[in-house]
mmCIF file of C-alpha atoms in Angstrom:
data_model
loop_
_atom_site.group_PDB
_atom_site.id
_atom_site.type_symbol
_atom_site.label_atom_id
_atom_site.label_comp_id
_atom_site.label_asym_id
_atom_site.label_seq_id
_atom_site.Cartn_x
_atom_site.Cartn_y
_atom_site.Cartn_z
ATOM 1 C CA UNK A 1 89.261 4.743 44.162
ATOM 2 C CA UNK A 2 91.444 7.840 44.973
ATOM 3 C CA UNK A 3 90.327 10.612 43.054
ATOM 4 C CA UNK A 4 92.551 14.098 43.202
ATOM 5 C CA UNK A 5 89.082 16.136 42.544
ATOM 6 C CA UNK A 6 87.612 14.309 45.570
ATOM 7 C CA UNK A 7 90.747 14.997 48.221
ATOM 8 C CA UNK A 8 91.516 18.381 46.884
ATOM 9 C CA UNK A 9 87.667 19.524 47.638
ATOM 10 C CA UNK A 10 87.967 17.502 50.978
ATOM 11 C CA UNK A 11 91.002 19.220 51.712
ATOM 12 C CA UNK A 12 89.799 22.895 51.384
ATOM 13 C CA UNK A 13 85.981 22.121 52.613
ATOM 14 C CA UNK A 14 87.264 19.503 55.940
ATOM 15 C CA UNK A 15 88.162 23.100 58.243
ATOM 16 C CA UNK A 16 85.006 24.474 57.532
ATOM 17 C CA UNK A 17 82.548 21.367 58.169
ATOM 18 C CA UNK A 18 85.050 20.952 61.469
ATOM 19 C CA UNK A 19 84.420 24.698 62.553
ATOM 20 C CA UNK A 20 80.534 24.816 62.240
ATOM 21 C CA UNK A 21 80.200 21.538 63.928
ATOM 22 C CA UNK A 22 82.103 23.058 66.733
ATOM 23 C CA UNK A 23 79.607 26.058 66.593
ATOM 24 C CA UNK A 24 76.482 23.991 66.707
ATOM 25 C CA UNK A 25 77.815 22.172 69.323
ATOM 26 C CA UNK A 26 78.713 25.276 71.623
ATOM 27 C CA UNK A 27 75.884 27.411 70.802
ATOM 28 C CA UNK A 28 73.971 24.351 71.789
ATOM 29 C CA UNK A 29 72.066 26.437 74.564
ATOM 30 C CA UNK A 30 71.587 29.907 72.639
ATOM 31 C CA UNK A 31 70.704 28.590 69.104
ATOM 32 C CA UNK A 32 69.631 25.494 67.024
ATOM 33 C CA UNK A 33 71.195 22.421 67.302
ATOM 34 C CA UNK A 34 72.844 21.014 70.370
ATOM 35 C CA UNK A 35 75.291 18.211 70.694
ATOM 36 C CA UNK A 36 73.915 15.465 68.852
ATOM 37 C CA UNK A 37 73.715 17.771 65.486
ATOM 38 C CA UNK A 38 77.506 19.138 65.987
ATOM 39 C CA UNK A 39 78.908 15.797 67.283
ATOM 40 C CA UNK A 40 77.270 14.458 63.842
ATOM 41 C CA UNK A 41 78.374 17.247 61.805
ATOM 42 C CA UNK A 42 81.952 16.932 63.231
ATOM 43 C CA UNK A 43 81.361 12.643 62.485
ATOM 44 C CA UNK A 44 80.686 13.501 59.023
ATOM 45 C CA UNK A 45 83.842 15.632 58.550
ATOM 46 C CA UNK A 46 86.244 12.632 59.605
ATOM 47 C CA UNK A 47 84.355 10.071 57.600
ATOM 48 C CA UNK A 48 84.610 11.945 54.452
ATOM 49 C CA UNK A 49 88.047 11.934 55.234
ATOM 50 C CA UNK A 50 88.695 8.307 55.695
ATOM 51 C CA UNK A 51 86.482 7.954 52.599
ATOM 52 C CA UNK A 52 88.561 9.882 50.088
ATOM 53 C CA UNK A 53 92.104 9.092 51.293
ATOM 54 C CA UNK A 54 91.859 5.952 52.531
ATOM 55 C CA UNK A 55 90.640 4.252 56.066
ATOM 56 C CA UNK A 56 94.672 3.750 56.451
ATOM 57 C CA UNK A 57 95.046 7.759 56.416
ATOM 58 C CA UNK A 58 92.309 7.914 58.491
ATOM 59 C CA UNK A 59 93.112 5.578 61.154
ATOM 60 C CA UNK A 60 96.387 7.881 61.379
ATOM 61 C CA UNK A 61 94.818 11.120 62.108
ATOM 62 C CA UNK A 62 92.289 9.644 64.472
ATOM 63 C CA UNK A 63 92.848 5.786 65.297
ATOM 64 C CA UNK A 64 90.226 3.454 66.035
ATOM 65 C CA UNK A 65 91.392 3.278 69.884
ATOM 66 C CA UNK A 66 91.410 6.664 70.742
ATOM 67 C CA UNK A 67 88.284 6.777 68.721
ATOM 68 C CA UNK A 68 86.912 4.227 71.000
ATOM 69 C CA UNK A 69 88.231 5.691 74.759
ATOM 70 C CA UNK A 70 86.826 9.459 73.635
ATOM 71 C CA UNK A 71 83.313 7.683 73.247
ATOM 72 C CA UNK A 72 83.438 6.002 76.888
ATOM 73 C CA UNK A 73 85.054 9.604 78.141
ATOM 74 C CA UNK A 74 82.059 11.858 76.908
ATOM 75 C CA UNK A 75 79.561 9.457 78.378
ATOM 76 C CA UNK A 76 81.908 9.424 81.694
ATOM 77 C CA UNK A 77 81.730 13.816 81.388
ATOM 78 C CA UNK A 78 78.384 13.600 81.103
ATOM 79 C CA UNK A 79 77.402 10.996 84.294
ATOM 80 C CA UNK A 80 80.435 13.093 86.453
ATOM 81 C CA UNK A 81 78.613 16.630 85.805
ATOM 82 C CA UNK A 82 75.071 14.839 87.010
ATOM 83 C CA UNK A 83 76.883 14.010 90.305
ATOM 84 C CA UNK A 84 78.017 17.253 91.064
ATOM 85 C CA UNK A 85 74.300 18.513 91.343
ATOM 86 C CA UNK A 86 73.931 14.960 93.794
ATOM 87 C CA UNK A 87 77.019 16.277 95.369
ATOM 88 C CA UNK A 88 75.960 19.416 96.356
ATOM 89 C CA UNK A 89 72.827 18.335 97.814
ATOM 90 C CA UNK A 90 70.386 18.433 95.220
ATOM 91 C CA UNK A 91 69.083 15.930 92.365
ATOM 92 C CA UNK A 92 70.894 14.515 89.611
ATOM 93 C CA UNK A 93 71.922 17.346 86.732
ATOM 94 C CA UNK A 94 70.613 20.053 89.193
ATOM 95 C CA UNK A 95 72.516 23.181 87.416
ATOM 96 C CA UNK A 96 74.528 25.947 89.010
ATOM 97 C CA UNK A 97 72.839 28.505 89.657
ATOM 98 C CA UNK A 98 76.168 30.942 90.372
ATOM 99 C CA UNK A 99 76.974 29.900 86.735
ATOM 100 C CA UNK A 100 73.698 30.890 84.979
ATOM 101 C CA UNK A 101 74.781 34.282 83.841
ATOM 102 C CA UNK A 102 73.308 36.940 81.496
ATOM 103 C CA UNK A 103 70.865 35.277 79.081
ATOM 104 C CA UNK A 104 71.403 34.979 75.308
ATOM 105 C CA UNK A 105 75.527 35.097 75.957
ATOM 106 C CA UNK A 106 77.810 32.495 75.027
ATOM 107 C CA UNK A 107 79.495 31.564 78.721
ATOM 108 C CA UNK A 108 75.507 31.634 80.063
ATOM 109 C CA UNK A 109 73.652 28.731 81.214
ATOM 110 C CA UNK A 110 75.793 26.570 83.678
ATOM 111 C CA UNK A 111 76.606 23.079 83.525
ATOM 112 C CA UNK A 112 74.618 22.568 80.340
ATOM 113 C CA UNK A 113 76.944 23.869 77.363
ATOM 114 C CA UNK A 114 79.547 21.303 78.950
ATOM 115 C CA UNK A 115 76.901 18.764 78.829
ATOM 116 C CA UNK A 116 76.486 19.190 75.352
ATOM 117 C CA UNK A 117 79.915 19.253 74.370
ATOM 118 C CA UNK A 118 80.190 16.150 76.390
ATOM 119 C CA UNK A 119 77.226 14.769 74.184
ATOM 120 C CA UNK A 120 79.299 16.168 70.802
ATOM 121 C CA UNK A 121 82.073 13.910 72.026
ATOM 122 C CA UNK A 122 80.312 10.869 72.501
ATOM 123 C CA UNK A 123 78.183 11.330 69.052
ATOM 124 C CA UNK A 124 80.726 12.055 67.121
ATOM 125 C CA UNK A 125 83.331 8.879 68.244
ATOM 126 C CA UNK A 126 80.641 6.648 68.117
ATOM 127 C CA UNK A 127 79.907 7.384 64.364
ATOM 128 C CA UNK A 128 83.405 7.583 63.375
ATOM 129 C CA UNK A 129 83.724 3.984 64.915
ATOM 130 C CA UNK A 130 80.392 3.191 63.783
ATOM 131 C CA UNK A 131 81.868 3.846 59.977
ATOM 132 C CA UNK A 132 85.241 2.670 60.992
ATOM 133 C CA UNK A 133 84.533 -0.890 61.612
ATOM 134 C CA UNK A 134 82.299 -1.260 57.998
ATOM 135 C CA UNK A 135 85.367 0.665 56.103
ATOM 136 C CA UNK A 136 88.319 -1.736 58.019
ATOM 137 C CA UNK A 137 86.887 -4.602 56.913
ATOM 138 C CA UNK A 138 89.395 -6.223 54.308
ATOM 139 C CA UNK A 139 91.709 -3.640 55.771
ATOM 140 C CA UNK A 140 93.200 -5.659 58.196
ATOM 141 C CA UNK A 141 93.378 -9.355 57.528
ATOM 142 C CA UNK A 142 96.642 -10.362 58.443
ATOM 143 C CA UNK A 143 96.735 -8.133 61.582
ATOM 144 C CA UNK A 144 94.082 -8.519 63.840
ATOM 145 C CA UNK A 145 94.065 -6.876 67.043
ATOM 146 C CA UNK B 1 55.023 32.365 47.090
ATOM 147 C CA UNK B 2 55.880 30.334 50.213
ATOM 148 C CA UNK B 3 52.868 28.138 50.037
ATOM 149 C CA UNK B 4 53.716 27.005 46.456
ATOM 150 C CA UNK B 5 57.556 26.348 47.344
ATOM 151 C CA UNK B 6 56.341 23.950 49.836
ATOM 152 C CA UNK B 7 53.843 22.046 47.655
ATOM 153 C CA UNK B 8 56.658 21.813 45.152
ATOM 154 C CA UNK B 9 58.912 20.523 47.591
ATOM 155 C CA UNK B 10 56.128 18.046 49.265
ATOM 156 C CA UNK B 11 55.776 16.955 45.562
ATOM 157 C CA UNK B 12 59.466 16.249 44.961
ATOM 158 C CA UNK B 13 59.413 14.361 48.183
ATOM 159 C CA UNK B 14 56.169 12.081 47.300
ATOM 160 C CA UNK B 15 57.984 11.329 43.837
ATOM 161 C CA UNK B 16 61.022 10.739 45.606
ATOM 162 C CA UNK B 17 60.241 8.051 48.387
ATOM 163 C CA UNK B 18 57.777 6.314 45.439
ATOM 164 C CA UNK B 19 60.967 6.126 43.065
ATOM 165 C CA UNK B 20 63.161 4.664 46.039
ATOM 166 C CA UNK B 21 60.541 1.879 46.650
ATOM 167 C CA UNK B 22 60.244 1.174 42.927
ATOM 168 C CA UNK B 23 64.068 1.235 41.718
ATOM 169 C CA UNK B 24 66.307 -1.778 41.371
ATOM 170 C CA UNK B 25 69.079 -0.319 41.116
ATOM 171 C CA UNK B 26 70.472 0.091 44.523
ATOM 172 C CA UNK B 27 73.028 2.889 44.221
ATOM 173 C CA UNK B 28 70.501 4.873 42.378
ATOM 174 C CA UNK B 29 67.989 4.674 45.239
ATOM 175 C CA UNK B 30 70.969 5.330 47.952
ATOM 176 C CA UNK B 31 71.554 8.841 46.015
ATOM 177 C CA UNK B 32 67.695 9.346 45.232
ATOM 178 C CA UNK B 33 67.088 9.091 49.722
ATOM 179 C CA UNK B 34 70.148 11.626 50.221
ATOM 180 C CA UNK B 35 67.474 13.656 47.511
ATOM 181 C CA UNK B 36 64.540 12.746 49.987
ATOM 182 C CA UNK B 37 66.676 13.717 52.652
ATOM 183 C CA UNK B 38 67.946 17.217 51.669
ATOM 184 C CA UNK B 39 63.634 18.269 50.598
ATOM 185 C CA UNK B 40 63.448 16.978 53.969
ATOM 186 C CA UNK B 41 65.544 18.940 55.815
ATOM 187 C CA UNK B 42 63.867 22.300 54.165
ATOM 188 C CA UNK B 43 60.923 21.098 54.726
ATOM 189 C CA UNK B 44 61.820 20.505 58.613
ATOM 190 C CA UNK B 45 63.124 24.843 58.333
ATOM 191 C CA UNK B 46 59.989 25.407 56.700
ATOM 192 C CA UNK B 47 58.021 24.076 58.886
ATOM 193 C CA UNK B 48 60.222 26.020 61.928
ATOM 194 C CA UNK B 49 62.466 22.783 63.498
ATOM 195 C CA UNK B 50 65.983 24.323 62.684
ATOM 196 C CA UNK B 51 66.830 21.999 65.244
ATOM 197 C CA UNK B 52 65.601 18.826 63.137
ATOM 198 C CA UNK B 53 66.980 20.508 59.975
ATOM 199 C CA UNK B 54 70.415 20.191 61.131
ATOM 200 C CA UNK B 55 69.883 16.739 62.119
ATOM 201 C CA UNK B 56 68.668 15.276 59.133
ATOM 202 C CA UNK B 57 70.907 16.840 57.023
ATOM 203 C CA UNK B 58 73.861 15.896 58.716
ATOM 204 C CA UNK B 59 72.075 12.150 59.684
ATOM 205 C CA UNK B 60 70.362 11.445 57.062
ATOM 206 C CA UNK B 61 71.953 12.575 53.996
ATOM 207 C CA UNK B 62 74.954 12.821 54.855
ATOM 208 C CA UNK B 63 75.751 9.851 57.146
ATOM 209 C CA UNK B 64 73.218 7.294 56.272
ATOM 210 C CA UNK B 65 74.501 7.803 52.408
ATOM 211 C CA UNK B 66 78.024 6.356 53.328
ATOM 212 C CA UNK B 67 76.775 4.118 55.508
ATOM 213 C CA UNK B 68 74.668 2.587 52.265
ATOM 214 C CA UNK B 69 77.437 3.581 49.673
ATOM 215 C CA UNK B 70 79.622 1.460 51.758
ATOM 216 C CA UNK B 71 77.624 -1.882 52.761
ATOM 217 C CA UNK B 72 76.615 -1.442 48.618
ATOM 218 C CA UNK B 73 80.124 -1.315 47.650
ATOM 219 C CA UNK B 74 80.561 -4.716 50.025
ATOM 220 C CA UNK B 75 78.084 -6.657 48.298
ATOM 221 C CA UNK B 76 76.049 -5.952 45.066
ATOM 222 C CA UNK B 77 74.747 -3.325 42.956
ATOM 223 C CA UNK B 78 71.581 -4.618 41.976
ATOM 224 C CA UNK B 79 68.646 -6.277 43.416
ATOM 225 C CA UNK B 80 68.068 -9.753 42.782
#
């Protein structure tokens, strides 16, 4: 099923998809989109990837375990930045308000563009081992781990 | 001008999600939903969600496609 068409388009479009996922992701606060569109956009890139060379090549460039530990880490991010508002007194997610900055610029609006990037992380390894475990199937027979 | 693009593409998308329901052939209605999906996701600009746009046509024809090209692919083509 490896076609050279298929990986030589993958090849030149992968940096591109990766880049505007990236950009939905941190414009999350100034622009459409947010984490959940960037983390699937980025999801999308490494799946079409796995797809067209192989889930072996895939599980090279981003195995199945790290895969796994980056989807409990952004959900960690996430519950760690609403304590800080608990710890400083206030309720849970309360934002910075030293951080809040000029509106409409990129390093604006406190805690939440690292909330959404923690939200990209956890979107995008969950669908990547979402896919993962449907394309490993037959993969791995003798080796199970 | 506008008005007529989006009852062309609330057409397509009528025809589209009938011809899904009524096709047997199951990797032929996979690729006609990624069709439904795409109309979709104009329609969601159109109808000013940007937001929504990106999201469907990332979700849903992008990743729901491989996830039914692949569970297709791991049992049969056709309905019985």
């Amino acid at each position: 099923m490896q076609s050279v068409v298929l990986q030589t388009v993958i090849k030149l479009l992968l940096p591109f998809i990766q880049v505007y996922g990236l950009y939905i992701i941190f414009h999350g606060h100034i622009s459409p989109g947010g984490g959940f569109a960037g983390g699937a956009v980025m999801a999308a890139s490494f799946v079409l990837f796995a797809m067209s060379y192989g889930v072996g090549e895939g599980f090279k460039r981003l195995p199945r375990l790290i895969a796994q530990w980056l989807e409990s880490l952004g959900g960690l991010i996430y519950i760690a930045l609403g304590l800080t508002g608990i710890l400083r007194g206030a309720a849970f997610l309360t934002n910075v308000p030293e951080w809040l900055g000029q509106a409409g610029q990129l390093f604006s609006a406190g805690l939440i563009p690292l909330l959404t990037t923690a939200i990209g992380l956890k979107v995008c390894s969950t669908i990547v081992t979402l896919l993962y475990h449907l394309l490993e199937e037959g993969h791995y027979d003798s080796q199970t781990d | 001008m506008l008005q007529a693009l989006n009852a062309l593409l609330l057409l397509f998308l009528i025809v589209c999600a009938v011809v899904v329901a009524r096709t047997r052939d199951l990797l032929s209605a996979a690729v006609i939903f990624a069709a439904y999906s795409l109309v979709m996701a104009i329609i969601w600009q159109q109808l000013k969600a940007p937001d929504l746009a990106i999201t469907e046509a990332a979700i849903g024809a992008g990743v729901t496609t491989v996830l039914l090209l692949v569970v297709i692919s791991k049992t049969g083509r056709h309905e019985e």
